[in-house]
Tab-separated table of C-alpha atoms in Angstrom:
chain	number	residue	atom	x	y	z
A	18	UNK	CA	98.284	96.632	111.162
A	19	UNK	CA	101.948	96.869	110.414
A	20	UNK	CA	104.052	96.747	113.256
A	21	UNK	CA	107.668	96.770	113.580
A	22	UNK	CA	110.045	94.475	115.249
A	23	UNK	CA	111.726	96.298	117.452
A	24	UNK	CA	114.320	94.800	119.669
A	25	UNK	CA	115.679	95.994	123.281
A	26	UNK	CA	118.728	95.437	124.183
A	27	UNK	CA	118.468	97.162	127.501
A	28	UNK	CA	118.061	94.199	129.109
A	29	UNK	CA	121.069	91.940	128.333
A	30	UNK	CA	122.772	92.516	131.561
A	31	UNK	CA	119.826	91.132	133.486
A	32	UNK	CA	120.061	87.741	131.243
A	33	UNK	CA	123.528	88.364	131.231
A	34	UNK	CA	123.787	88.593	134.879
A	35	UNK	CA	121.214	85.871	135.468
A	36	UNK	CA	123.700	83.102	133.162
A	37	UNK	CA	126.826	84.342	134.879
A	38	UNK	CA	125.204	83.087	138.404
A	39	UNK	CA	123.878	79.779	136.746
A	40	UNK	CA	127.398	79.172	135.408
A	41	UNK	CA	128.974	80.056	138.409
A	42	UNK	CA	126.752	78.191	141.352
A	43	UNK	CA	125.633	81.746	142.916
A	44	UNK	CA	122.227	82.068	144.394
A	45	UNK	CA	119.788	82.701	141.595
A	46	UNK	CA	117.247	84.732	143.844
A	47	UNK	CA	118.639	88.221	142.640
A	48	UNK	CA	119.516	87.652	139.019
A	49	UNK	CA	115.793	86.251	139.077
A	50	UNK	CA	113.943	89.170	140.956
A	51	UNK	CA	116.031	91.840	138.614
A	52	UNK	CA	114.718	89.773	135.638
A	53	UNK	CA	110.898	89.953	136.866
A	54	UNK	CA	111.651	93.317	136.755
A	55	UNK	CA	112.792	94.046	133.514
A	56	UNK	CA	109.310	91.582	132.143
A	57	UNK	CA	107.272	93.739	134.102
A	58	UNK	CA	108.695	96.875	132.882
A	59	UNK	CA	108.957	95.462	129.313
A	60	UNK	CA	105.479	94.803	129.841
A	61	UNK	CA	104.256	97.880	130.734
A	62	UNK	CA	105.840	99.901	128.469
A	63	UNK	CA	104.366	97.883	125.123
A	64	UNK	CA	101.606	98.664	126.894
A	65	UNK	CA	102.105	102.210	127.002
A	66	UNK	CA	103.028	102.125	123.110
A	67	UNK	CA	100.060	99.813	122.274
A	68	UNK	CA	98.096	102.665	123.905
A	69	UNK	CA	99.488	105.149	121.645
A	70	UNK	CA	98.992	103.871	118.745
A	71	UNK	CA	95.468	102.994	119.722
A	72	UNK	CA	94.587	106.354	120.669
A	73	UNK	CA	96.278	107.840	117.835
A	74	UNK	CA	94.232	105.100	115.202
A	75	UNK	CA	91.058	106.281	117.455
A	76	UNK	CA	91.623	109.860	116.451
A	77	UNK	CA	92.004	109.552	112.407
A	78	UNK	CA	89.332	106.619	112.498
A	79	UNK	CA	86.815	109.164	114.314
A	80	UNK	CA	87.638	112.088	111.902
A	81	UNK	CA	86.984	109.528	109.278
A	82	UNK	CA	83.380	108.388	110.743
A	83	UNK	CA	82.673	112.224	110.765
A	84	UNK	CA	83.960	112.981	106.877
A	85	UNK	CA	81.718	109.751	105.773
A	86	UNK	CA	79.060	110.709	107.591
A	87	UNK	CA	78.574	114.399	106.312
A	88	UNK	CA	79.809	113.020	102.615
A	89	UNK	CA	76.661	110.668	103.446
A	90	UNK	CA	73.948	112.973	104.073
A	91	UNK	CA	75.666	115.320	101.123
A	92	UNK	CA	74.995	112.348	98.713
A	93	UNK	CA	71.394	111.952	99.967
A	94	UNK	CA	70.661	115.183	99.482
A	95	UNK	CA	72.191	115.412	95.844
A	96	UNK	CA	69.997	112.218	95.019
A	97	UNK	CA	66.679	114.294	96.277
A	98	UNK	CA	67.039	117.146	93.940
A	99	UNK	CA	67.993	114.473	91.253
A	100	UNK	CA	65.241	112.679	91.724
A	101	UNK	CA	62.842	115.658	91.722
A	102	UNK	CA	65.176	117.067	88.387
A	103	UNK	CA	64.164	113.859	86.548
A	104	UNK	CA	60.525	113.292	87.916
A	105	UNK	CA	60.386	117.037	86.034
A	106	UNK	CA	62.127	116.026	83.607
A	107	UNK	CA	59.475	113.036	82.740
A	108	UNK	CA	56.870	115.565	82.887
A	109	UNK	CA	58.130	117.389	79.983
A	110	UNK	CA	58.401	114.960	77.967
A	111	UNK	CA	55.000	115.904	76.022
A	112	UNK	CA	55.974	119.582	75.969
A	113	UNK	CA	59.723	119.304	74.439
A	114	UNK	CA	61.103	118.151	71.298
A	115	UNK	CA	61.699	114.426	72.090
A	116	UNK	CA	65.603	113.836	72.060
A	117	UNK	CA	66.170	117.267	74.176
A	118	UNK	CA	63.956	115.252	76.965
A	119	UNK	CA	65.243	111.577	76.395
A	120	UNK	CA	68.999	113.027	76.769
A	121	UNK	CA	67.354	115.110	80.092
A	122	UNK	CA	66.505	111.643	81.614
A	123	UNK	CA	68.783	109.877	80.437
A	124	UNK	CA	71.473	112.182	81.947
A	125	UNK	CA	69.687	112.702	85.098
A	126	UNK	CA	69.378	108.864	85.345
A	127	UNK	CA	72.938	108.424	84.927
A	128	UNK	CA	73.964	110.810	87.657
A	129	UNK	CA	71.504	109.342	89.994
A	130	UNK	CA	72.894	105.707	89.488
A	131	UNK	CA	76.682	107.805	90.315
A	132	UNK	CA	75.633	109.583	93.027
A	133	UNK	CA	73.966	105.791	94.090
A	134	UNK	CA	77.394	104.219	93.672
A	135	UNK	CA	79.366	107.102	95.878
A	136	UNK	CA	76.329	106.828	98.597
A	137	UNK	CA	77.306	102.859	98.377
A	138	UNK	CA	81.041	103.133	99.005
A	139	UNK	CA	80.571	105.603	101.156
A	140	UNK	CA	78.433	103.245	103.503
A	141	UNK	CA	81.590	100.570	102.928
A	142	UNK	CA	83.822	103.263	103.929
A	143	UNK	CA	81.908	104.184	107.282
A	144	UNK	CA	81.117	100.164	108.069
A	145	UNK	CA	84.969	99.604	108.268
A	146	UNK	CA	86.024	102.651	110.094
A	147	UNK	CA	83.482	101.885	112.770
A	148	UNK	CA	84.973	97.947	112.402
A	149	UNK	CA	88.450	99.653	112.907
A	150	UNK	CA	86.890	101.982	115.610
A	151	UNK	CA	85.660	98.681	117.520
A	152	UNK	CA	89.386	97.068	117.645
A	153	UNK	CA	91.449	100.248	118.266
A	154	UNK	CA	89.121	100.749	121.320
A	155	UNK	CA	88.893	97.152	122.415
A	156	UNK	CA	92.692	97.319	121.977
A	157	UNK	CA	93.626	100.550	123.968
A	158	UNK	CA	91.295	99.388	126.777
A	159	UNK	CA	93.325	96.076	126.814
A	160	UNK	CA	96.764	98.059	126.988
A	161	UNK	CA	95.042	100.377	129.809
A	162	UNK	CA	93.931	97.671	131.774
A	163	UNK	CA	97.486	95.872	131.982
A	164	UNK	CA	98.866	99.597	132.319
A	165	UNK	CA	96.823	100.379	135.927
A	166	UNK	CA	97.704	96.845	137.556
A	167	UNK	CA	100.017	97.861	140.276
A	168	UNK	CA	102.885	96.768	139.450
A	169	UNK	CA	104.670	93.632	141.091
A	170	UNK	CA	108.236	94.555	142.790
């Protein structure tokens, strides 16, 4: 997952403020409370973006379970009829002049071992979404877990 670096400045005039009382011999109790305050609310809100972006991965990862799943059972079908199409086509073989039912077979064999293939990547496809599933929800359970701690102030 690609994330950005994003910085804040919003809270430069807590360190700033914070140095300035250092430098100057002032009571650090203040400068040190207001900067508890901006960690907590820095916190909280990657937190609330972690969240996000969970939820939002949670959404397109579940519409891709569904799509795999129904692209699954569409596959399984297709390789039922194919696989009653060539046990006919085997059959015939006595009946029909003997290259029109070699080509039948060997075409029907061909799509079967395609349609085998797609069923194959399609099982990749839904293994990693539900991988994917498993971390976006692992991490947007993380985020709101830190996000109901009451917060220290």
């Amino acid at each position: 997952m690609d994330e950005k670096f994003d910085i804040e400045y919003s809270g430069l005039p807590v360190y700033d403020g914070l140095i300035k009382a250092y430098d100057t011999g002032v009571s650090l109790e203040e400068p040190l409370n207001q900067l508890k305050i901006l960690r907590a609310s820095a916190a909280r809100h990657s937190a609330m973006m972690r969240l996000n972006v969970a939820n939002e991965n949670i959404t397109k990862i579940n519409a891709t379970i569904v799509r795999t799943k129904e692209s699954i059972v569409r596959l399984q079908a297709r390789l039922k009829t194919l696989r009653a199409k060539l046990s006919e086509a085997k059959k015939g073989i006595g009946r029909e002049p003997t290259k029109q039912s070699a080509a039948k077979v060997l075409k029907l064999e061909s799509q079967i071992e395609a349609t085998n293939e797609k069923l194959k990547r399609a099982q990749e496809r839904l293994k990693s979404a539900q991988k994917r599933l498993e971390t976006a929800t692992v991490d947007a359970e993380l985020a709101s877990e830190l996000l109901n701690q009451p917060s220290e102030q």
